[in-house]
Short mmCIF file of C-alpha atoms in Angstrom, two decimals:
data_model
loop_
_atom_site.label_atom_id
_atom_site.label_comp_id
_atom_site.label_asym_id
_atom_site.label_seq_id
_atom_site.Cartn_x
_atom_site.Cartn_y
_atom_site.Cartn_z
CA VAL A 1 2.02 -11.99 12.01
CA GLN A 2 1.04 -12.38 8.40
CA LEU A 3 -0.07 -10.13 5.58
CA GLN A 4 -1.67 -11.54 2.46
CA ALA A 5 -2.04 -9.18 -0.49
CA SER A 6 -4.44 -9.66 -3.39
CA GLY A 7 -6.35 -7.74 -6.02
CA GLY A 8 -3.68 -7.09 -8.60
CA GLY A 9 -4.16 -7.78 -12.26
CA LEU A 10 -4.09 -6.47 -15.80
CA VAL A 11 -5.91 -3.19 -16.40
CA GLN A 12 -6.08 -0.69 -19.23
CA PRO A 13 -4.81 2.86 -18.80
CA GLY A 14 -7.44 4.93 -17.04
CA GLY A 15 -8.84 1.90 -15.28
CA SER A 16 -9.08 1.11 -11.57
CA LEU A 17 -8.09 -1.62 -9.17
CA ARG A 18 -8.61 -2.16 -5.47
CA LEU A 19 -5.74 -3.92 -3.76
CA SER A 20 -6.51 -5.71 -0.54
CA CYS A 21 -4.28 -7.01 2.23
CA GLU A 22 -5.56 -9.32 4.95
CA ALA A 23 -3.77 -9.21 8.28
CA SER A 24 -3.64 -12.11 10.70
CA GLY A 25 -2.02 -12.62 14.05
CA PHE A 26 -2.40 -9.02 15.20
CA THR A 27 -4.94 -6.18 15.38
CA LEU A 28 -4.43 -3.97 12.38
CA ASN A 29 -5.96 -0.86 13.93
CA SER A 30 -3.01 -0.51 16.32
CA TYR A 31 -0.46 -0.36 13.52
CA ALA A 32 0.61 2.06 10.86
CA ILE A 33 -0.21 0.72 7.41
CA ALA A 34 1.40 1.34 4.05
CA TRP A 35 1.61 0.36 0.42
CA PHE A 36 4.84 0.23 -1.54
CA ARG A 37 5.61 -0.76 -5.09
CA GLN A 38 8.58 -1.93 -7.08
CA ALA A 39 8.83 -1.78 -10.84
CA PRO A 40 11.35 -3.90 -12.78
CA GLY A 41 14.83 -2.47 -12.46
CA LYS A 42 13.77 0.16 -9.93
CA GLU A 43 13.98 0.53 -6.19
CA ARG A 44 10.99 -0.04 -3.95
CA GLU A 45 9.07 3.20 -3.46
CA GLY A 46 6.45 4.30 -1.01
CA VAL A 47 2.97 4.87 -2.40
CA SER A 48 1.00 5.76 0.71
CA CYS A 49 0.89 5.27 4.45
CA SER A 50 -1.52 5.92 7.28
CA SER A 51 -0.62 6.11 10.95
CA SER A 52 -2.14 4.10 13.76
CA GLY A 53 -5.74 5.21 14.13
CA ASP A 54 -5.46 6.96 10.75
CA VAL A 55 -4.41 10.21 12.41
CA SER A 56 -2.04 11.06 9.54
CA THR A 57 -2.06 9.90 5.94
CA TYR A 58 0.56 10.55 3.26
CA TYR A 59 0.80 9.92 -0.47
CA ALA A 60 3.64 9.95 -2.93
CA ASP A 61 3.31 12.75 -5.46
CA SER A 62 2.68 10.12 -8.14
CA ALA A 63 -0.30 8.79 -6.17
CA LYS A 64 -1.96 11.98 -4.98
CA GLY A 65 -5.47 12.45 -6.28
CA ARG A 66 -5.57 8.95 -7.77
CA PHE A 67 -4.88 6.47 -4.95
CA THR A 68 -6.59 6.11 -1.60
CA ILE A 69 -5.35 4.06 1.35
CA SER A 70 -7.84 2.75 3.87
CA ARG A 71 -8.42 0.04 6.43
CA ASP A 72 -11.41 -1.93 7.67
CA SER A 73 -10.75 -2.80 11.29
CA SER A 74 -13.72 -5.14 11.49
CA LYS A 75 -12.19 -7.28 8.73
CA ASN A 76 -8.56 -6.62 9.71
CA ARG A 77 -7.79 -5.57 6.16
CA LEU A 78 -6.09 -2.65 4.48
CA TYR A 79 -6.81 -1.45 0.99
CA LEU A 80 -5.39 0.66 -1.80
CA GLN A 81 -7.92 2.03 -4.25
CA ALA A 82 -6.03 2.90 -7.42
CA ASN A 83 -7.86 4.98 -10.02
CA SER A 84 -6.86 6.57 -13.32
CA LEU A 85 -4.06 4.05 -13.67
CA LYS A 86 -1.12 4.86 -15.93
CA PHE A 87 1.50 2.73 -17.66
CA GLU A 88 4.04 3.87 -15.08
CA ASP A 89 1.95 2.40 -12.26
CA THR A 90 2.95 -1.07 -13.42
CA ALA A 91 4.76 -2.74 -10.52
CA VAL A 92 4.54 -5.31 -7.78
CA TYR A 93 2.60 -3.74 -4.92
CA TYR A 94 3.38 -4.64 -1.32
CA CYS A 95 1.39 -3.98 1.82
CA ALA A 96 3.22 -3.38 5.06
CA THR A 97 2.58 -2.55 8.70
CA GLY A 98 4.66 -0.79 11.29
CA VAL A 99 4.59 -0.89 15.08
CA SER A 100 6.05 2.52 15.81
CA LEU A 101 3.87 5.58 16.26
CA PHE A 102 6.36 7.28 13.94
CA ALA A 103 6.32 4.65 11.19
CA CYS A 104 4.20 6.69 8.82
CA THR A 105 5.89 9.90 7.69
CA ALA A 106 5.77 12.04 4.58
CA GLN A 107 8.84 10.16 3.31
CA ILE A 108 6.94 6.80 3.39
CA ASP A 109 10.16 5.05 4.36
CA PRO A 110 10.11 1.24 3.93
CA ASN A 111 12.69 0.87 6.73
CA ARG A 112 10.06 1.99 9.25
CA PHE A 113 7.74 -0.95 8.48
CA GLU A 114 8.49 -4.36 9.97
CA PHE A 115 5.89 -6.68 8.46
CA TRP A 116 5.35 -7.21 4.75
CA GLY A 117 2.96 -9.02 2.47
CA GLN A 118 4.17 -11.08 -0.47
CA GLY A 119 3.23 -8.59 -3.19
CA THR A 120 0.62 -8.48 -5.91
CA GLN A 121 1.34 -7.64 -9.55
CA VAL A 122 -0.36 -4.68 -11.18
CA THR A 123 0.09 -4.35 -14.93
CA VAL A 124 -1.28 -1.37 -16.82
CA SER A 125 -1.35 -2.10 -20.50
CA SER A 126 -3.48 -1.45 -23.54
#
Protein backbone atom coordinates (compact mmCIF):
# COMPACT_ATOMS: atom_id res chain seq x y z
CA VAL A 1 0.00 0.00 0.00
CA GLN A 2 1.47 3.30 -1.08
CA LEU A 3 0.29 6.87 -1.39
CA GLN A 4 2.26 9.41 -3.39
CA ALA A 5 1.27 13.05 -2.96
CA SER A 6 2.10 15.84 -5.41
CA GLY A 7 0.89 19.22 -6.58
CA GLY A 8 2.17 21.48 -3.86
CA GLY A 9 4.07 24.66 -4.57
CA LEU A 10 4.35 28.38 -4.08
CA VAL A 11 1.20 30.40 -4.70
CA GLN A 12 0.10 33.96 -4.05
CA PRO A 13 -2.75 34.73 -1.67
CA GLY A 14 -6.04 34.23 -3.44
CA GLY A 15 -4.55 31.65 -5.77
CA SER A 16 -5.41 27.98 -6.24
CA LEU A 17 -3.69 24.63 -6.20
CA ARG A 18 -4.86 21.09 -6.85
CA LEU A 19 -3.13 18.50 -4.72
CA SER A 20 -3.08 14.97 -6.02
CA CYS A 21 -2.38 11.65 -4.34
CA GLU A 22 -1.84 8.45 -6.30
CA ALA A 23 -2.71 5.21 -4.55
CA SER A 24 -1.11 1.88 -5.39
CA GLY A 25 -1.50 -1.60 -4.01
CA PHE A 26 -5.19 -1.25 -3.16
CA THR A 27 -8.50 -0.03 -4.61
CA LEU A 28 -9.07 3.49 -3.41
CA ASN A 29 -12.84 3.43 -3.80
CA SER A 30 -13.18 0.99 -0.90
CA TYR A 31 -11.42 3.29 1.54
CA ALA A 32 -12.13 6.50 3.35
CA ILE A 33 -9.86 9.28 2.10
CA ALA A 34 -8.57 12.39 3.82
CA TRP A 35 -6.21 15.33 3.66
CA PHE A 36 -4.34 16.67 6.65
CA ARG A 37 -1.84 19.46 7.03
CA GLN A 38 0.89 20.47 9.42
CA ALA A 39 2.32 23.95 9.69
CA PRO A 40 5.69 24.61 11.35
CA GLY A 41 5.41 24.42 15.11
CA LYS A 42 1.81 23.21 15.00
CA GLU A 43 0.07 19.89 15.34
CA ARG A 44 -1.25 18.00 12.35
CA GLU A 45 -4.83 19.01 11.62
CA GLY A 46 -7.57 17.50 9.53
CA VAL A 47 -8.58 19.44 6.44
CA SER A 48 -11.18 17.17 4.89
CA CYS A 49 -12.28 13.56 4.64
CA SER A 50 -14.71 11.52 2.60
CA SER A 51 -16.05 8.10 3.53
CA SER A 52 -15.89 4.96 1.45
CA GLY A 53 -18.11 5.50 -1.57
CA ASP A 54 -18.19 9.22 -0.74
CA VAL A 55 -21.34 8.78 1.34
CA SER A 56 -20.21 11.43 3.84
CA THR A 57 -17.78 14.31 3.42
CA TYR A 58 -16.47 16.68 6.09
CA TYR A 59 -14.38 19.83 6.08
CA ALA A 60 -12.55 21.74 8.76
CA ASP A 61 -14.08 25.15 9.36
CA SER A 62 -10.94 26.71 7.88
CA ALA A 63 -11.49 24.78 4.64
CA LYS A 64 -15.23 25.10 4.15
CA GLY A 65 -16.21 26.91 0.98
CA ARG A 66 -12.62 26.98 -0.29
CA PHE A 67 -11.37 23.38 -0.45
CA THR A 68 -12.92 20.38 -2.17
CA ILE A 69 -11.93 16.75 -1.66
CA SER A 70 -12.56 14.26 -4.43
CA ARG A 71 -11.41 10.96 -5.86
CA ASP A 72 -11.12 9.46 -9.33
CA SER A 73 -11.60 5.73 -8.98
CA SER A 74 -10.57 5.05 -12.56
CA LYS A 75 -7.15 6.59 -11.84
CA ASN A 76 -6.99 5.47 -8.20
CA ARG A 77 -6.25 9.03 -7.15
CA LEU A 78 -7.59 11.45 -4.57
CA TYR A 79 -7.47 15.20 -4.87
CA LEU A 80 -7.76 18.37 -2.85
CA GLN A 81 -8.75 21.45 -4.79
CA ALA A 82 -7.66 24.45 -2.74
CA ASN A 83 -8.99 27.85 -3.78
CA SER A 84 -8.75 31.35 -2.33
CA LEU A 85 -5.58 30.37 -0.53
CA LYS A 86 -4.48 32.38 2.50
CA PHE A 87 -1.14 32.83 4.25
CA GLU A 88 -2.37 30.57 7.04
CA ASP A 89 -2.86 27.69 4.59
CA THR A 90 0.92 27.33 4.37
CA ALA A 91 1.77 23.81 5.53
CA VAL A 92 2.84 20.36 4.49
CA TYR A 93 -0.25 18.57 3.20
CA TYR A 94 -0.65 14.83 3.65
CA CYS A 95 -3.08 12.44 2.01
CA ALA A 96 -4.33 9.46 3.96
CA THR A 97 -6.68 6.52 3.65
CA GLY A 98 -8.59 4.53 6.21
CA VAL A 99 -10.02 1.02 6.14
CA SER A 100 -12.81 1.44 8.66
CA LEU A 101 -16.31 2.45 7.62
CA PHE A 102 -16.09 4.90 10.52
CA ALA A 103 -12.74 6.45 9.60
CA CYS A 104 -14.22 9.66 8.26
CA THR A 105 -16.02 11.68 10.92
CA ALA A 106 -16.68 15.36 11.50
CA GLN A 107 -13.60 15.43 13.77
CA ILE A 108 -11.32 14.34 10.85
CA ASP A 109 -9.19 12.39 13.31
CA PRO A 110 -5.74 11.36 11.99
CA ASN A 111 -5.74 8.32 14.31
CA ARG A 112 -8.52 6.75 12.22
CA PHE A 113 -6.38 6.66 9.05
CA GLU A 114 -3.79 3.92 8.63
CA PHE A 115 -1.99 4.76 5.39
CA TRP A 116 -0.23 8.04 4.69
CA GLY A 117 1.50 9.76 1.82
CA GLN A 118 4.82 11.53 2.25
CA GLY A 119 3.45 15.08 2.18
CA THR A 120 3.63 17.95 -0.26
CA GLN A 121 4.57 21.52 0.68
CA VAL A 122 2.13 24.35 0.06
CA THR A 123 3.47 27.85 0.58
CA VAL A 124 1.21 30.88 0.26
CA SER A 125 3.28 34.00 -0.06
CA SER A 126 3.27 37.30 -1.87
